């Protein structure tokens, strides 16, 4: 979502020190079990269904001022950020090509849908903030389409293809855990997965110049702070994104608390509004 409105696993041991085992044989049995438990925890990522649900709520709090992300399939408005219409669960924009890709996918699956007639107009306004050929009927058509489960699924699939899966894939490659993968996801949602200085590639490059990710032997918290510093810099380059509270009072809070696995409960603020996931 490109709108101003819309948050290394650190296992927490149950005891401060492990009790000594009474016999060497018991130790040999227990150690592999413990190692397997840690490996399972470390393997968890933002693509775990429960964590993905949290990610969607966090993004929705910033993009739509609501935790009810599924209510956003029908959302559409021009927020005046130069990207034309912003719509749907991830802020697909008529001016940034992702809305066009979405409607094309939906039309391949459901020929003759209510948005199909707007494809020529969407191709014409791609790359601009123009509404030419879209007004006055496009917003109403979008809201009608949003009642179709096939359109909802198309939104889910394009979100994953363009934003979610690349963020998780790069995060795992960099050795960062659930929270780190979320910081990548939120950045790609807002800035796009490009290589210029204010896109995700540029933000990550700016962070890598300051700190090493865990995959390169660095400290995860240090690297995440470097990434968030770079993200804030990128946000401030554009007036529409100059409010950095989605980083300052959300993601930065989780890093400061070392909640690298995004474990609940979670409390954060965006644009002055408070949110909670229990």
PDB file of C-alpha atoms in Angstrom:
ATOM      1  CA  UNK A   1       0.000   0.000   0.000  1.00  0.00           C
ATOM      2  CA  UNK A   2       1.416   3.240  -0.942  1.00  0.00           C
ATOM      3  CA  UNK A   3      -0.757   5.416   1.253  1.00  0.00           C
ATOM      4  CA  UNK A   4       0.041   7.508   4.324  1.00  0.00           C
ATOM      5  CA  UNK A   5      -2.767   5.853   6.267  1.00  0.00           C
ATOM      6  CA  UNK A   6      -3.695   3.182   6.151  1.00  0.00           C
ATOM      7  CA  UNK A   7       4.311  -2.769  13.125  1.00  0.00           C
ATOM      8  CA  UNK A   8      16.832 -14.368  14.688  1.00  0.00           C
ATOM      9  CA  UNK A   9      14.132 -15.665  16.747  1.00  0.00           C
ATOM     10  CA  UNK A  10      15.117 -15.074  20.286  1.00  0.00           C
ATOM     11  CA  UNK A  11      13.737 -18.101  22.087  1.00  0.00           C
ATOM     12  CA  UNK A  12      12.739 -17.183  25.629  1.00  0.00           C
ATOM     13  CA  UNK A  13      13.925 -19.916  27.940  1.00  0.00           C
ATOM     14  CA  UNK A  14      11.544 -20.952  30.644  1.00  0.00           C
ATOM     15  CA  UNK A  15      14.328 -21.034  33.270  1.00  0.00           C
ATOM     16  CA  UNK A  16      17.514 -19.066  33.768  1.00  0.00           C
ATOM     17  CA  UNK A  17      19.666 -22.180  33.676  1.00  0.00           C
ATOM     18  CA  UNK A  18      19.113 -25.779  32.737  1.00  0.00           C
ATOM     19  CA  UNK A  19      19.121 -28.288  35.570  1.00  0.00           C
ATOM     20  CA  UNK A  20      21.988 -30.782  35.511  1.00  0.00           C
ATOM     21  CA  UNK A  21      20.881 -34.156  34.270  1.00  0.00           C
ATOM     22  CA  UNK A  22      21.394 -37.010  36.629  1.00  0.00           C
ATOM     23  CA  UNK A  23      23.069 -39.307  34.149  1.00  0.00           C
ATOM     24  CA  UNK A  24      25.123 -38.975  30.993  1.00  0.00           C
ATOM     25  CA  UNK A  25      22.696 -41.214  29.129  1.00  0.00           C
ATOM     26  CA  UNK A  26      19.810 -38.845  29.909  1.00  0.00           C
ATOM     27  CA  UNK A  27      21.908 -35.941  28.665  1.00  0.00           C
ATOM     28  CA  UNK A  28      22.623 -37.683  25.369  1.00  0.00           C
ATOM     29  CA  UNK A  29      18.903 -38.289  24.875  1.00  0.00           C
ATOM     30  CA  UNK A  30      17.773 -34.786  25.850  1.00  0.00           C
ATOM     31  CA  UNK A  31      20.280 -32.751  23.865  1.00  0.00           C
ATOM     32  CA  UNK A  32      19.071 -33.789  20.384  1.00  0.00           C
ATOM     33  CA  UNK A  33      15.483 -33.132  21.450  1.00  0.00           C
ATOM     34  CA  UNK A  34      16.361 -29.627  22.590  1.00  0.00           C
ATOM     35  CA  UNK A  35      18.295 -28.997  19.389  1.00  0.00           C
ATOM     36  CA  UNK A  36      15.303 -30.112  17.336  1.00  0.00           C
ATOM     37  CA  UNK A  37      13.007 -27.765  19.271  1.00  0.00           C
ATOM     38  CA  UNK A  38      15.335 -24.847  18.626  1.00  0.00           C
ATOM     39  CA  UNK A  39      15.621 -25.733  14.951  1.00  0.00           C
ATOM     40  CA  UNK A  40      11.827 -25.797  14.663  1.00  0.00           C
ATOM     41  CA  UNK A  41      11.532 -22.393  16.318  1.00  0.00           C
ATOM     42  CA  UNK A  42      14.250 -20.940  14.117  1.00  0.00           C
ATOM     43  CA  UNK A  43      12.516 -22.236  10.988  1.00  0.00           C
ATOM     44  CA  UNK A  44       9.330 -20.265  11.704  1.00  0.00           C
ATOM     45  CA  UNK A  45       8.887 -17.268   9.443  1.00  0.00           C
ATOM     46  CA  UNK A  46       6.405 -14.556   8.593  1.00  0.00           C
ATOM     47  CA  UNK A  47       4.823 -17.036   6.193  1.00  0.00           C
ATOM     48  CA  UNK A  48       3.562 -19.066   9.152  1.00  0.00           C
ATOM     49  CA  UNK A  49      -0.238 -18.519   8.930  1.00  0.00           C
ATOM     50  CA  UNK A  50      -0.553 -17.049  12.427  1.00  0.00           C
ATOM     51  CA  UNK A  51       2.363 -14.664  11.838  1.00  0.00           C
ATOM     52  CA  UNK A  52       1.026 -13.692   8.416  1.00  0.00           C
ATOM     53  CA  UNK A  53      -2.295 -12.769  10.010  1.00  0.00           C
ATOM     54  CA  UNK A  54      -0.422 -10.504  12.445  1.00  0.00           C
ATOM     55  CA  UNK A  55       1.474  -8.929   9.538  1.00  0.00           C
ATOM     56  CA  UNK A  56      -1.767  -8.155   7.721  1.00  0.00           C
ATOM     57  CA  UNK A  57      -3.231  -6.506  10.814  1.00  0.00           C
ATOM     58  CA  UNK A  58      -0.093  -4.440  11.382  1.00  0.00           C
ATOM     59  CA  UNK A  59      -0.082  -3.171   7.807  1.00  0.00           C
ATOM     60  CA  UNK A  60      -3.817  -2.480   7.911  1.00  0.00           C
ATOM     61  CA  UNK A  61      -3.399  -0.401  11.064  1.00  0.00           C
ATOM     62  CA  UNK A  62      -1.030   1.875   9.139  1.00  0.00           C
ATOM     63  CA  UNK A  63      -2.783   1.791   5.792  1.00  0.00           C
ATOM     64  CA  UNK A  64      -6.437   1.819   6.834  1.00  0.00           C
ATOM     65  CA  UNK A  65      -6.477   2.712  10.557  1.00  0.00           C
ATOM     66  CA  UNK A  66      -8.090  -0.653  11.270  1.00  0.00           C
ATOM     67  CA  UNK A  67      -7.045  -4.173  12.230  1.00  0.00           C
ATOM     68  CA  UNK A  68      -9.848  -5.591  10.081  1.00  0.00           C
ATOM     69  CA  UNK A  69      -7.755  -6.085   6.948  1.00  0.00           C
ATOM     70  CA  UNK A  70     -10.380  -8.236   5.241  1.00  0.00           C
ATOM     71  CA  UNK A  71     -12.764  -5.278   5.246  1.00  0.00           C
ATOM     72  CA  UNK A  72     -10.331  -3.507   2.915  1.00  0.00           C
ATOM     73  CA  UNK A  73     -11.017  -5.546  -0.228  1.00  0.00           C
ATOM     74  CA  UNK A  74     -13.602  -2.885  -1.099  1.00  0.00           C
ATOM     75  CA  UNK A  75     -11.514   0.134  -0.085  1.00  0.00           C
ATOM     76  CA  UNK A  76     -10.805   2.672  -2.837  1.00  0.00           C
ATOM     77  CA  UNK A  77      -9.940   6.372  -2.874  1.00  0.00           C
ATOM     78  CA  UNK A  78      -7.503   8.882  -4.315  1.00  0.00           C
ATOM     79  CA  UNK A  79      -5.470  10.096  -1.353  1.00  0.00           C
ATOM     80  CA  UNK A  80      -3.685  12.761  -3.350  1.00  0.00           C
ATOM     81  CA  UNK A  81      -0.245  11.151  -3.318  1.00  0.00           C
ATOM     82  CA  UNK A  82       0.250  11.266  -7.072  1.00  0.00           C
ATOM     83  CA  UNK A  83      -0.522   7.571  -7.567  1.00  0.00           C
ATOM     84  CA  UNK A  84      -4.121   7.866  -8.722  1.00  0.00           C
ATOM     85  CA  UNK A  85      -6.606   5.546  -7.063  1.00  0.00           C
ATOM     86  CA  UNK A  86      -5.385   3.498  -4.103  1.00  0.00           C
ATOM     87  CA  UNK A  87      -7.474   0.418  -3.388  1.00  0.00           C
ATOM     88  CA  UNK A  88      -7.772  -3.007  -1.825  1.00  0.00           C
ATOM     89  CA  UNK A  89      -5.973  -4.873   0.923  1.00  0.00           C
ATOM     90  CA  UNK A  90      -2.499  -3.707  -0.025  1.00  0.00           C
ATOM     91  CA  UNK A  91      -3.165  -0.351  -1.627  1.00  0.00           C
ATOM     92  CA  UNK A  92      -2.981  -1.328  -5.286  1.00  0.00           C
ATOM     93  CA  UNK A  93      -2.578   1.916  -7.241  1.00  0.00           C
ATOM     94  CA  UNK A  94      -3.851   2.876 -10.668  1.00  0.00           C
ATOM     95  CA  UNK A  95      -0.642   4.815 -11.252  1.00  0.00           C
ATOM     96  CA  UNK A  96       1.902   2.189 -10.217  1.00  0.00           C
ATOM     97  CA  UNK A  97       0.997  -0.810 -12.404  1.00  0.00           C
ATOM     98  CA  UNK A  98       0.025  -3.190  -9.595  1.00  0.00           C
ATOM     99  CA  UNK A  99      -3.676  -2.355  -9.926  1.00  0.00           C
ATOM    100  CA  UNK A 100      -3.494  -3.064 -13.647  1.00  0.00           C
ATOM    101  CA  UNK A 101      -1.813  -6.419 -12.983  1.00  0.00           C
ATOM    102  CA  UNK A 102      -4.513  -7.259 -10.451  1.00  0.00           C
ATOM    103  CA  UNK A 103      -7.449  -6.476 -12.738  1.00  0.00           C
ATOM    104  CA  UNK A 104      -5.800  -8.378 -15.593  1.00  0.00           C
ATOM    105  CA  UNK A 105      -5.387 -11.426 -13.339  1.00  0.00           C
ATOM    106  CA  UNK A 106      -9.004 -11.166 -12.173  1.00  0.00           C
ATOM    107  CA  UNK A 107     -10.208 -10.885 -15.763  1.00  0.00           C
ATOM    108  CA  UNK A 108      -8.245 -13.962 -16.853  1.00  0.00           C
ATOM    109  CA  UNK A 109      -9.971 -15.877 -14.087  1.00  0.00           C
ATOM    110  CA  UNK A 110     -13.390 -14.223 -14.404  1.00  0.00           C
ATOM    111  CA  UNK A 111     -13.927 -12.897 -17.947  1.00  0.00           C
ATOM    112  CA  UNK A 112     -16.658 -10.297 -18.202  1.00  0.00           C
ATOM    113  CA  UNK A 113     -16.314  -9.082 -14.614  1.00  0.00           C
ATOM    114  CA  UNK A 114     -17.409  -5.526 -13.731  1.00  0.00           C
ATOM    115  CA  UNK A 115     -13.815  -4.206 -13.836  1.00  0.00           C
ATOM    116  CA  UNK A 116     -12.851  -5.720 -17.175  1.00  0.00           C
ATOM    117  CA  UNK A 117     -14.316  -2.803 -19.121  1.00  0.00           C
ATOM    118  CA  UNK A 118     -11.877  -0.465 -17.347  1.00  0.00           C
ATOM    119  CA  UNK A 119      -8.738  -2.280 -18.510  1.00  0.00           C
ATOM    120  CA  UNK A 120      -8.094   0.087 -21.432  1.00  0.00           C
ATOM    121  CA  UNK A 121      -8.379   3.064 -19.081  1.00  0.00           C
ATOM    122  CA  UNK A 122      -6.106   1.444 -16.501  1.00  0.00           C
ATOM    123  CA  UNK A 123      -3.489   0.882 -19.187  1.00  0.00           C
ATOM    124  CA  UNK A 124      -3.837   4.500 -20.233  1.00  0.00           C
ATOM    125  CA  UNK A 125      -3.368   6.005 -16.758  1.00  0.00           C
ATOM    126  CA  UNK A 126      -0.602   3.625 -15.655  1.00  0.00           C
ATOM    127  CA  UNK A 127       2.346   5.706 -14.475  1.00  0.00           C
ATOM    128  CA  UNK A 128       0.262   8.799 -13.723  1.00  0.00           C
ATOM    129  CA  UNK A 129      -2.286  10.152 -11.267  1.00  0.00           C
ATOM    130  CA  UNK A 130      -4.921  10.559 -13.986  1.00  0.00           C
ATOM    131  CA  UNK A 131      -8.499   9.293 -13.632  1.00  0.00           C
ATOM    132  CA  UNK A 132      -9.174   9.538 -17.359  1.00  0.00           C
ATOM    133  CA  UNK A 133     -11.598   6.834 -18.409  1.00  0.00           C
ATOM    134  CA  UNK A 134     -12.085   5.699 -14.802  1.00  0.00           C
ATOM    135  CA  UNK A 135     -14.502   8.317 -13.506  1.00  0.00           C
ATOM    136  CA  UNK A 136     -17.197   8.311 -12.482  1.00  0.00           C
ATOM    137  CA  UNK A 137     -17.947   4.586 -12.386  1.00  0.00           C
ATOM    138  CA  UNK A 138     -14.701   2.857 -11.435  1.00  0.00           C
ATOM    139  CA  UNK A 139     -14.914   3.192  -7.610  1.00  0.00           C
ATOM    140  CA  UNK A 140     -18.419   1.722  -7.537  1.00  0.00           C
ATOM    141  CA  UNK A 141     -17.342  -1.092  -9.861  1.00  0.00           C
ATOM    142  CA  UNK A 142     -14.390  -1.852  -7.564  1.00  0.00           C
ATOM    143  CA  UNK A 143     -16.653  -2.077  -4.532  1.00  0.00           C
ATOM    144  CA  UNK A 144     -19.016  -4.366  -6.436  1.00  0.00           C
ATOM    145  CA  UNK A 145     -16.155  -6.604  -7.530  1.00  0.00           C
ATOM    146  CA  UNK A 146     -14.930  -6.789  -3.939  1.00  0.00           C
ATOM    147  CA  UNK A 147     -18.004  -8.849  -3.063  1.00  0.00           C
ATOM    148  CA  UNK A 148     -16.762 -11.568  -5.426  1.00  0.00           C
ATOM    149  CA  UNK A 149     -14.593 -14.155  -3.682  1.00  0.00           C
ATOM    150  CA  UNK A 150     -12.652 -14.584  -6.937  1.00  0.00           C
ATOM    151  CA  UNK A 151     -11.604 -10.921  -6.776  1.00  0.00           C
ATOM    152  CA  UNK A 152     -10.709 -11.266  -3.108  1.00  0.00           C
ATOM    153  CA  UNK A 153      -8.515 -14.257  -3.963  1.00  0.00           C
ATOM    154  CA  UNK A 154      -6.899 -12.323  -6.802  1.00  0.00           C
ATOM    155  CA  UNK A 155      -6.016  -9.558  -4.347  1.00  0.00           C
ATOM    156  CA  UNK A 156      -4.523 -12.132  -1.971  1.00  0.00           C
ATOM    157  CA  UNK A 157      -2.498 -13.737  -4.742  1.00  0.00           C
ATOM    158  CA  UNK A 158      -1.109 -10.471  -6.115  1.00  0.00           C
ATOM    159  CA  UNK A 159      -0.253  -9.304  -2.591  1.00  0.00           C
ATOM    160  CA  UNK A 160       1.763 -12.477  -2.100  1.00  0.00           C
ATOM    161  CA  UNK A 161       3.424 -12.460  -5.509  1.00  0.00           C
ATOM    162  CA  UNK A 162       4.450  -8.807  -5.571  1.00  0.00           C
ATOM    163  CA  UNK A 163       4.972  -7.929  -1.922  1.00  0.00           C
ATOM    164  CA  UNK A 164       4.760 -10.653   0.695  1.00  0.00           C
ATOM    165  CA  UNK A 165       6.716 -13.525  -0.840  1.00  0.00           C
ATOM    166  CA  UNK A 166       9.671 -11.389  -2.018  1.00  0.00           C
ATOM    167  CA  UNK A 167       9.950  -9.814   1.448  1.00  0.00           C
ATOM    168  CA  UNK A 168       9.928 -13.151   3.257  1.00  0.00           C
ATOM    169  CA  UNK A 169      12.327 -14.716   0.764  1.00  0.00           C
ATOM    170  CA  UNK A 170      14.856 -11.873   1.096  1.00  0.00           C
ATOM    171  CA  UNK A 171      14.444 -11.782   4.878  1.00  0.00           C
ATOM    172  CA  UNK A 172      15.179 -15.476   5.229  1.00  0.00           C
ATOM    173  CA  UNK A 173      18.180 -15.103   2.912  1.00  0.00           C
ATOM    174  CA  UNK A 174      19.487 -12.325   5.168  1.00  0.00           C
ATOM    175  CA  UNK A 175      18.988 -14.504   8.245  1.00  0.00           C
ATOM    176  CA  UNK A 176      16.451 -12.231   9.938  1.00  0.00           C
ATOM    177  CA  UNK A 177      13.462 -13.557  11.823  1.00  0.00           C
ATOM    178  CA  UNK A 178       9.740 -12.853  11.781  1.00  0.00           C
ATOM    179  CA  UNK A 179       9.984  -9.208  12.817  1.00  0.00           C
ATOM    180  CA  UNK A 180      12.759  -8.531  10.335  1.00  0.00           C
ATOM    181  CA  UNK A 181      10.772 -10.144   7.551  1.00  0.00           C
ATOM    182  CA  UNK A 182       7.857  -7.917   8.504  1.00  0.00           C
ATOM    183  CA  UNK A 183      10.010  -4.784   8.315  1.00  0.00           C
ATOM    184  CA  UNK A 184      10.925  -5.858   4.779  1.00  0.00           C
ATOM    185  CA  UNK A 185       7.289  -6.524   3.878  1.00  0.00           C
ATOM    186  CA  UNK A 186       6.052  -3.181   5.158  1.00  0.00           C
ATOM    187  CA  UNK A 187       8.835  -1.401   3.294  1.00  0.00           C
ATOM    188  CA  UNK A 188       8.018  -3.144   0.000  1.00  0.00           C
ATOM    189  CA  UNK A 189       4.326  -2.355   0.485  1.00  0.00           C
ATOM    190  CA  UNK A 190       5.027   1.361   0.798  1.00  0.00           C
ATOM    191  CA  UNK A 191       8.055   1.853  -1.426  1.00  0.00           C
ATOM    192  CA  UNK A 192       7.929  -0.953  -3.986  1.00  0.00           C
ATOM    193  CA  UNK A 193      10.532  -3.608  -4.711  1.00  0.00           C
ATOM    194  CA  UNK A 194      12.814  -1.448  -6.855  1.00  0.00           C
ATOM    195  CA  UNK A 195      16.497  -0.520  -6.703  1.00  0.00           C
ATOM    196  CA  UNK A 196      16.378   3.276  -6.606  1.00  0.00           C
ATOM    197  CA  UNK A 197      17.296   5.041  -3.374  1.00  0.00           C
ATOM    198  CA  UNK A 198      13.746   5.231  -1.991  1.00  0.00           C
ATOM    199  CA  UNK A 199      12.608   1.747  -3.031  1.00  0.00           C
ATOM    200  CA  UNK A 200      13.152  -1.419  -1.025  1.00  0.00           C
ATOM    201  CA  UNK A 201      16.410  -2.298  -2.788  1.00  0.00           C
ATOM    202  CA  UNK A 202      17.848   1.106  -2.073  1.00  0.00           C
ATOM    203  CA  UNK A 203      16.710   1.035   1.554  1.00  0.00           C
ATOM    204  CA  UNK A 204      18.259  -2.376   2.098  1.00  0.00           C
ATOM    205  CA  UNK A 205      21.465  -1.256   0.375  1.00  0.00           C
ATOM    206  CA  UNK A 206      21.667   1.784   2.646  1.00  0.00           C
ATOM    207  CA  UNK A 207      21.260  -0.498   5.675  1.00  0.00           C
ATOM    208  CA  UNK A 208      23.930  -2.931   4.440  1.00  0.00           C
ATOM    209  CA  UNK A 209      26.372  -0.042   4.227  1.00  0.00           C
ATOM    210  CA  UNK A 210      25.916   0.478   7.969  1.00  0.00           C
ATOM    211  CA  UNK A 211      25.492  -3.029   9.408  1.00  0.00           C
ATOM    212  CA  UNK A 212      25.718  -6.696   8.490  1.00  0.00           C
ATOM    213  CA  UNK A 213      22.659  -8.957   8.641  1.00  0.00           C
ATOM    214  CA  UNK A 214      22.853 -12.223  10.591  1.00  0.00           C
ATOM    215  CA  UNK A 215      23.545 -14.203   7.406  1.00  0.00           C
ATOM    216  CA  UNK A 216      26.779 -12.231   7.127  1.00  0.00           C
ATOM    217  CA  UNK A 217      27.667 -12.658  10.793  1.00  0.00           C
ATOM    218  CA  UNK A 218      26.050  -9.477  12.064  1.00  0.00           C
ATOM    219  CA  UNK A 219      23.822  -8.801  15.046  1.00  0.00           C
ATOM    220  CA  UNK A 220      20.126  -8.901  14.176  1.00  0.00           C
ATOM    221  CA  UNK A 221      19.002  -5.980  16.351  1.00  0.00           C
ATOM    222  CA  UNK A 222      21.831  -3.769  15.088  1.00  0.00           C
ATOM    223  CA  UNK A 223      20.973  -4.596  11.500  1.00  0.00           C
ATOM    224  CA  UNK A 224      17.230  -4.034  11.974  1.00  0.00           C
ATOM    225  CA  UNK A 225      17.888  -0.614  13.487  1.00  0.00           C
ATOM    226  CA  UNK A 226      20.081   0.235  10.491  1.00  0.00           C
ATOM    227  CA  UNK A 227      17.311  -0.898   8.148  1.00  0.00           C
ATOM    228  CA  UNK A 228      14.691   1.154   9.974  1.00  0.00           C
ATOM    229  CA  UNK A 229      16.991   4.192   9.922  1.00  0.00           C
ATOM    230  CA  UNK A 230      17.275   3.792   6.152  1.00  0.00           C
ATOM    231  CA  UNK A 231      13.508   3.320   5.873  1.00  0.00           C
ATOM    232  CA  UNK A 232      12.824   6.538   7.788  1.00  0.00           C
ATOM    233  CA  UNK A 233      15.218   8.420   5.514  1.00  0.00           C
ATOM    234  CA  UNK A 234      13.370   7.111   2.452  1.00  0.00           C
ATOM    235  CA  UNK A 235       9.973   8.024   3.891  1.00  0.00           C
ATOM    236  CA  UNK A 236      11.068  11.584   4.543  1.00  0.00           C
ATOM    237  CA  UNK A 237      11.958  12.051   0.890  1.00  0.00           C
ATOM    238  CA  UNK A 238       8.247  12.087   0.023  1.00  0.00           C
ATOM    239  CA  UNK A 239       5.685  14.362   1.622  1.00  0.00           C
ATOM    240  CA  UNK A 240       2.953  11.710   1.506  1.00  0.00           C
ATOM    241  CA  UNK A 241       5.091   9.398   3.654  1.00  0.00           C
ATOM    242  CA  UNK A 242       6.747  11.976   5.903  1.00  0.00           C
ATOM    243  CA  UNK A 243       4.894  10.744   9.000  1.00  0.00           C
ATOM    244  CA  UNK A 244       7.201   7.939  10.145  1.00  0.00           C
ATOM    245  CA  UNK A 245       5.142   6.704  13.088  1.00  0.00           C
ATOM    246  CA  UNK A 246       4.582   3.287  11.468  1.00  0.00           C
ATOM    247  CA  UNK A 247       8.302   2.839  12.120  1.00  0.00           C
ATOM    248  CA  UNK A 248       8.893   5.016  15.181  1.00  0.00           C
ATOM    249  CA  UNK A 249       5.989   3.902  17.388  1.00  0.00           C
ATOM    250  CA  UNK A 250       5.423   0.447  15.928  1.00  0.00           C
ATOM    251  CA  UNK A 251       8.300  -1.498  14.359  1.00  0.00           C
ATOM    252  CA  UNK A 252      10.964   0.295  16.390  1.00  0.00           C
ATOM    253  CA  UNK A 253       9.072  -0.582  19.584  1.00  0.00           C
ATOM    254  CA  UNK A 254       9.155  -4.277  18.726  1.00  0.00           C
ATOM    255  CA  UNK A 255      12.894  -4.097  17.993  1.00  0.00           C
ATOM    256  CA  UNK A 256      13.551  -2.244  21.220  1.00  0.00           C
ATOM    257  CA  UNK A 257      11.654  -4.942  23.133  1.00  0.00           C
ATOM    258  CA  UNK A 258      13.689  -7.575  21.249  1.00  0.00           C
ATOM    259  CA  UNK A 259      10.440  -9.203  20.181  1.00  0.00           C
ATOM    260  CA  UNK A 260      12.103 -10.596  17.087  1.00  0.00           C
ATOM    261  CA  UNK A 261       9.475 -13.323  16.669  1.00  0.00           C
ATOM    262  CA  UNK A 262       6.513 -10.889  16.805  1.00  0.00           C
ATOM    263  CA  UNK A 263       5.056 -12.787  19.732  1.00  0.00           C
ATOM    264  CA  UNK A 264       1.769 -11.525  21.131  1.00  0.00           C
ATOM    265  CA  UNK A 265       0.630  -9.501  22.960  1.00  0.00           C
ATOM    266  CA  UNK A 266       1.613  -6.590  20.743  1.00  0.00           C
ATOM    267  CA  UNK A 267       0.932  -2.930  21.479  1.00  0.00           C
ATOM    268  CA  UNK A 268       1.808  -0.102  19.108  1.00  0.00           C
ATOM    269  CA  UNK A 269       0.719   3.257  17.749  1.00  0.00           C
ATOM    270  CA  UNK A 270       0.374   4.610  14.215  1.00  0.00           C
ATOM    271  CA  UNK A 271      -0.469   8.244  13.492  1.00  0.00           C
ATOM    272  CA  UNK A 272      -1.288   8.639  17.193  1.00  0.00           C
ATOM    273  CA  UNK A 273      -3.837   5.794  17.295  1.00  0.00           C
ATOM    274  CA  UNK A 274      -3.211   2.859  19.644  1.00  0.00           C
ATOM    275  CA  UNK A 275      -3.592  -0.797  18.624  1.00  0.00           C
ATOM    276  CA  UNK A 276      -3.396  -4.116  20.437  1.00  0.00           C
ATOM    277  CA  UNK A 277      -3.211  -7.746  19.414  1.00  0.00           C
ATOM    278  CA  UNK A 278      -3.668 -10.104  22.347  1.00  0.00           C
TER     279      UNK A 278
END
